[in-house]
Amino acid sequence: MARMLFLPVLIIILVIIVFLALRVKSMFALSKSKDIVLFRPAPYGGDVGELAGTMLKSVNSLTTVEYQTEIRVNYRRIINFSRTAPGSGYSKFTWKGGVVEFLRENDVIGIKTGKAGDKSIPLENRWVDFWCGTSPLEENMKLFWEDGLKITAGNVGSYTQRNYTEIIVLTHAMSPRSNQAFKVFAPHMARMYGKNLAEPGVNIRNFMMKILVNNLTCLPDYIETKFNVFKDSEFICDYLQNSRLLY
């Protein structure tokens, strides 16, 4: 009887070991693959305000702006597609367990989850638009300025065989209105995140956005976003996002 049970137990143990090994491997792969690092970086000597203005002028010359994005939250992989245009925005989050769509029309964001029916969020707080991925970059930069986030120029260097200049947005702690907006957005993503990030006391810290401005087109080809989620002083999870402009 013991011999008969030994083989199934051994198989179960081996499956668990393989699963844990793959989980650890994916964690290390994530830490290596998500950082955008310029080749041969050198400090940017120009004015960041002028650089940001030139970038936004190039973005506004486009009829629509589309990004393909990979997101990692709680070691879950989420794919996002976003499209913004004057007065409207669309964002679709996809993972292996479902889809969530956000559609902004003027001052209302409609939500489709495929199961719970359609819902909507009034845009009383413009940070909700940011978290849903339906706001254009110009509005995002305006929010950063208003809330006192540090906006500075990073390095000049090459990435994917093109030359770029970095715009870095930093803050240790997000503003109360930004945290409140995140709690409006997060419940609709709880199944994707695997955690409820809308509980009382949840706040965003160590926010960093790195925008790679193409030196030739002045367009933001890549946007990397990172932050930590805390509940009061307890660490909850990391949020890593890497977006690529679709030409």
Short mmCIF file of C-alpha atoms in Angstrom, two decimals:
data_model
loop_
_atom_site.label_atom_id
_atom_site.label_comp_id
_atom_site.label_asym_id
_atom_site.label_seq_id
_atom_site.Cartn_x
_atom_site.Cartn_y
_atom_site.Cartn_z
CA MET A 1 0.00 0.00 0.00
CA ALA A 2 2.84 2.37 0.92
CA ARG A 3 4.55 1.70 -2.43
CA MET A 4 1.32 2.45 -4.28
CA LEU A 5 1.02 5.84 -2.56
CA PHE A 6 4.68 6.77 -2.95
CA LEU A 7 4.61 7.47 -6.71
CA PRO A 8 1.56 9.84 -6.68
CA VAL A 9 3.01 11.73 -3.70
CA LEU A 10 6.40 12.00 -5.45
CA ILE A 11 4.72 13.34 -8.61
CA ILE A 12 2.82 15.95 -6.59
CA ILE A 13 6.02 17.07 -4.85
CA LEU A 14 7.87 17.36 -8.18
CA VAL A 15 5.02 19.41 -9.66
CA ILE A 16 5.14 21.79 -6.69
CA ILE A 17 8.93 22.14 -7.00
CA VAL A 18 8.69 22.89 -10.73
CA PHE A 19 5.92 25.44 -10.11
CA LEU A 20 7.95 27.23 -7.44
CA ALA A 21 11.07 27.20 -9.63
CA LEU A 22 9.16 28.76 -12.53
CA ARG A 23 7.66 31.37 -10.18
CA VAL A 24 11.08 32.38 -8.90
CA LYS A 25 12.49 32.43 -12.45
CA SER A 26 9.68 34.73 -13.61
CA MET A 27 10.36 37.07 -10.69
CA PHE A 28 14.01 37.42 -11.65
CA ALA A 29 13.14 37.73 -15.34
CA LEU A 30 10.71 40.50 -14.46
CA SER A 31 13.33 42.46 -12.56
CA LYS A 32 15.69 42.25 -15.53
CA SER A 33 13.27 42.90 -18.38
CA LYS A 34 11.17 45.80 -17.15
CA ASP A 35 13.82 48.46 -16.65
CA ILE A 36 14.48 50.75 -19.59
CA VAL A 37 18.20 51.49 -19.53
CA LEU A 38 19.83 53.77 -22.08
CA PHE A 39 23.06 52.70 -23.78
CA ARG A 40 25.99 55.07 -23.21
CA PRO A 41 23.95 57.58 -21.17
CA ALA A 42 25.06 61.18 -20.73
CA PRO A 43 23.38 63.98 -18.75
CA TYR A 44 20.92 66.17 -20.65
CA GLY A 45 22.08 69.77 -20.61
CA GLY A 46 18.93 71.45 -21.93
CA ASP A 47 15.76 72.83 -20.32
CA VAL A 48 13.23 70.19 -19.26
CA GLY A 49 10.29 72.57 -19.71
CA GLU A 50 11.27 73.21 -23.32
CA LEU A 51 11.78 69.48 -23.91
CA ALA A 52 8.35 68.62 -22.45
CA GLY A 53 6.68 71.37 -24.48
CA THR A 54 8.24 70.13 -27.73
CA MET A 55 7.18 66.57 -26.91
CA LEU A 56 3.56 67.56 -26.19
CA LYS A 57 3.42 69.63 -29.39
CA SER A 58 4.47 66.54 -31.37
CA VAL A 59 1.91 64.37 -29.55
CA ASN A 60 -0.89 66.88 -30.18
CA SER A 61 -0.11 66.82 -33.89
CA LEU A 62 -1.36 63.21 -33.98
CA THR A 63 -5.06 62.46 -34.54
CA THR A 64 -4.97 59.58 -32.06
CA VAL A 65 -2.28 58.23 -29.74
CA GLU A 66 -2.07 54.48 -29.13
CA TYR A 67 0.07 52.53 -26.67
CA GLN A 68 0.64 48.81 -26.15
CA THR A 69 1.52 48.09 -22.52
CA GLU A 70 2.68 45.22 -20.34
CA ILE A 71 1.86 45.51 -16.63
CA ARG A 72 3.01 43.42 -13.68
CA VAL A 73 1.08 43.60 -10.41
CA ASN A 74 1.58 41.02 -7.69
CA TYR A 75 3.60 39.05 -10.30
CA ARG A 76 0.55 38.84 -12.56
CA ARG A 77 1.00 39.77 -16.22
CA ILE A 78 -1.60 42.13 -17.66
CA ILE A 79 -1.73 43.46 -21.21
CA ASN A 80 -3.19 46.88 -21.93
CA PHE A 81 -4.08 48.71 -25.12
CA SER A 82 -4.95 52.40 -24.88
CA ARG A 83 -6.09 54.97 -27.41
CA THR A 84 -6.61 58.67 -26.66
CA ALA A 85 -7.96 61.50 -28.77
CA PRO A 86 -9.34 64.98 -28.02
CA GLY A 87 -12.40 64.51 -25.77
CA SER A 88 -12.23 60.71 -25.63
CA GLY A 89 -10.11 57.80 -24.47
CA TYR A 90 -10.23 54.01 -24.53
CA SER A 91 -8.27 51.50 -22.44
CA LYS A 92 -8.51 47.69 -22.45
CA PHE A 93 -6.88 45.52 -19.78
CA THR A 94 -6.54 41.81 -20.56
CA TRP A 95 -5.27 38.88 -18.55
CA LYS A 96 -5.81 35.12 -18.64
CA GLY A 97 -8.91 35.40 -16.45
CA GLY A 98 -10.81 38.21 -18.10
CA VAL A 99 -11.05 41.66 -19.65
CA VAL A 100 -11.84 45.13 -18.30
CA GLU A 101 -12.53 48.04 -20.64
CA PHE A 102 -12.72 51.77 -19.86
CA LEU A 103 -14.23 54.25 -22.31
CA ARG A 104 -14.06 57.99 -21.61
CA GLU A 105 -16.44 60.36 -23.32
CA ASN A 106 -16.02 63.92 -22.07
CA ASP A 107 -16.61 63.79 -18.28
CA VAL A 108 -17.78 60.18 -17.83
CA ILE A 109 -15.86 56.88 -17.93
CA GLY A 110 -17.87 53.81 -18.90
CA ILE A 111 -16.72 50.41 -17.62
CA LYS A 112 -17.23 46.98 -19.17
CA THR A 113 -16.16 43.85 -17.30
CA GLY A 114 -18.10 41.23 -19.27
CA LYS A 115 -19.93 39.84 -16.23
CA ALA A 116 -21.22 42.51 -13.88
CA GLY A 117 -22.73 44.63 -16.65
CA ASP A 118 -21.86 48.16 -17.68
CA LYS A 119 -20.98 50.79 -15.08
CA SER A 120 -19.78 54.36 -15.17
CA ILE A 121 -17.57 56.73 -13.15
CA PRO A 122 -18.11 60.50 -13.16
CA LEU A 123 -14.85 62.36 -13.74
CA GLU A 124 -15.01 64.59 -10.68
CA ASN A 125 -11.36 63.70 -10.00
CA ARG A 126 -9.13 63.81 -13.09
CA TRP A 127 -6.70 61.34 -11.53
CA VAL A 128 -9.32 58.63 -12.14
CA ASP A 129 -8.81 59.27 -15.85
CA PHE A 130 -5.06 58.77 -15.37
CA TRP A 131 -5.36 55.46 -13.49
CA CYS A 132 -7.86 54.10 -16.03
CA GLY A 133 -5.41 54.83 -18.84
CA THR A 134 -7.88 57.00 -20.76
CA SER A 135 -6.24 60.42 -20.38
CA PRO A 136 -3.84 61.96 -22.92
CA LEU A 137 -0.24 62.65 -21.93
CA GLU A 138 -0.78 66.42 -21.86
CA GLU A 139 -3.46 66.06 -19.16
CA ASN A 140 -1.19 63.70 -17.22
CA MET A 141 1.67 66.20 -17.26
CA LYS A 142 -0.72 68.91 -16.07
CA LEU A 143 -1.74 66.70 -13.12
CA PHE A 144 1.92 66.13 -12.26
CA TRP A 145 2.62 69.89 -12.25
CA GLU A 146 -0.50 70.67 -10.18
CA ASP A 147 0.29 68.05 -7.54
CA GLY A 148 3.93 69.07 -7.21
CA LEU A 149 5.59 65.95 -8.62
CA LYS A 150 9.23 66.52 -9.53
CA ILE A 151 9.70 66.69 -13.30
CA THR A 152 13.29 66.64 -14.47
CA ALA A 153 15.39 65.65 -17.45
CA GLY A 154 17.34 62.42 -17.19
CA ASN A 155 20.00 61.20 -19.58
CA VAL A 156 20.54 61.21 -23.32
CA GLY A 157 21.41 57.86 -24.88
CA SER A 158 20.30 55.10 -27.22
CA TYR A 159 17.65 52.41 -26.82
CA THR A 160 16.48 49.94 -29.48
CA GLN A 161 19.04 51.54 -31.81
CA ARG A 162 17.41 54.98 -31.56
CA ASN A 163 18.51 58.08 -29.66
CA TYR A 164 16.37 59.28 -26.77
CA THR A 165 16.21 61.89 -24.03
CA GLU A 166 14.59 60.98 -20.71
CA ILE A 167 11.93 62.96 -18.87
CA ILE A 168 11.64 61.70 -15.29
CA VAL A 169 8.61 62.25 -13.03
CA LEU A 170 9.19 61.45 -9.35
CA THR A 171 7.48 61.63 -5.98
CA HIS A 172 7.88 59.79 -2.69
CA ALA A 173 4.18 60.01 -1.83
CA MET A 174 1.24 60.67 -4.13
CA SER A 175 -1.27 63.41 -3.29
CA PRO A 176 -4.51 62.64 -1.37
CA ARG A 177 -6.63 63.20 -4.48
CA SER A 178 -4.46 60.80 -6.48
CA ASN A 179 -4.74 58.11 -3.81
CA GLN A 180 -8.50 58.65 -3.61
CA ALA A 181 -8.79 58.26 -7.38
CA PHE A 182 -6.78 55.03 -7.27
CA LYS A 183 -9.31 53.63 -4.78
CA VAL A 184 -12.09 54.44 -7.26
CA PHE A 185 -10.24 52.65 -10.05
CA ALA A 186 -8.80 49.65 -8.14
CA PRO A 187 -12.04 47.74 -7.31
CA HIS A 188 -12.66 47.16 -11.01
CA MET A 189 -9.20 45.55 -11.28
CA ALA A 190 -9.28 43.39 -8.13
CA ARG A 191 -9.60 40.10 -10.03
CA MET A 192 -6.70 41.01 -12.31
CA TYR A 193 -4.49 42.23 -9.48
CA GLY A 194 -5.32 39.30 -7.23
CA LYS A 195 -5.65 41.77 -4.35
CA ASN A 196 -8.08 44.42 -3.20
CA LEU A 197 -6.10 47.64 -3.49
CA ALA A 198 -9.04 49.86 -2.55
CA GLU A 199 -9.07 49.16 1.18
CA PRO A 200 -8.87 52.01 3.71
CA GLY A 201 -5.29 53.09 4.27
CA VAL A 202 -4.04 52.04 0.82
CA ASN A 203 -1.69 54.63 -0.66
CA ILE A 204 0.82 54.98 -3.51
CA ARG A 205 4.50 55.63 -2.77
CA ASN A 206 7.77 55.88 -4.67
CA PHE A 207 6.09 56.82 -7.96
CA MET A 208 8.40 57.08 -10.95
CA MET A 209 7.57 57.64 -14.61
CA LYS A 210 10.31 57.60 -17.22
CA ILE A 211 9.39 59.00 -20.65
CA LEU A 212 11.76 58.31 -23.54
CA VAL A 213 11.48 61.16 -26.04
CA ASN A 214 12.66 60.25 -29.51
CA ASN A 215 15.34 62.77 -30.50
CA LEU A 216 14.25 62.62 -34.15
CA THR A 217 10.44 62.75 -33.91
CA CYS A 218 10.13 64.28 -30.40
CA LEU A 219 7.46 61.65 -29.67
CA PRO A 220 7.31 59.67 -26.38
CA ASP A 221 8.12 56.24 -27.82
CA TYR A 222 8.40 54.47 -24.45
CA ILE A 223 6.90 55.19 -21.02
CA GLU A 224 7.95 53.20 -17.97
CA THR A 225 5.92 53.57 -14.77
CA LYS A 226 6.72 52.13 -11.35
CA PHE A 227 5.31 52.54 -7.87
CA ASN A 228 4.75 50.70 -4.60
CA VAL A 229 1.37 50.09 -2.97
CA PHE A 230 1.18 50.31 0.82
CA LYS A 231 -1.59 49.87 3.36
CA ASP A 232 -0.67 52.43 6.00
CA SER A 233 3.01 51.46 6.57
CA GLU A 234 2.68 47.84 5.38
CA PHE A 235 4.04 47.01 1.91
CA ILE A 236 1.42 45.36 -0.32
CA CYS A 237 2.89 45.00 -3.82
CA ASP A 238 4.85 46.53 -6.68
CA TYR A 239 3.33 47.95 -9.84
CA LEU A 240 5.47 47.87 -13.01
CA GLN A 241 4.30 49.15 -16.38
CA ASN A 242 6.10 49.38 -19.71
CA SER A 243 4.32 51.15 -22.60
CA ARG A 244 5.33 51.38 -26.26
CA LEU A 245 3.93 53.94 -28.68
CA LEU A 246 2.24 52.38 -31.73
CA TYR A 247 3.10 54.20 -34.93
#
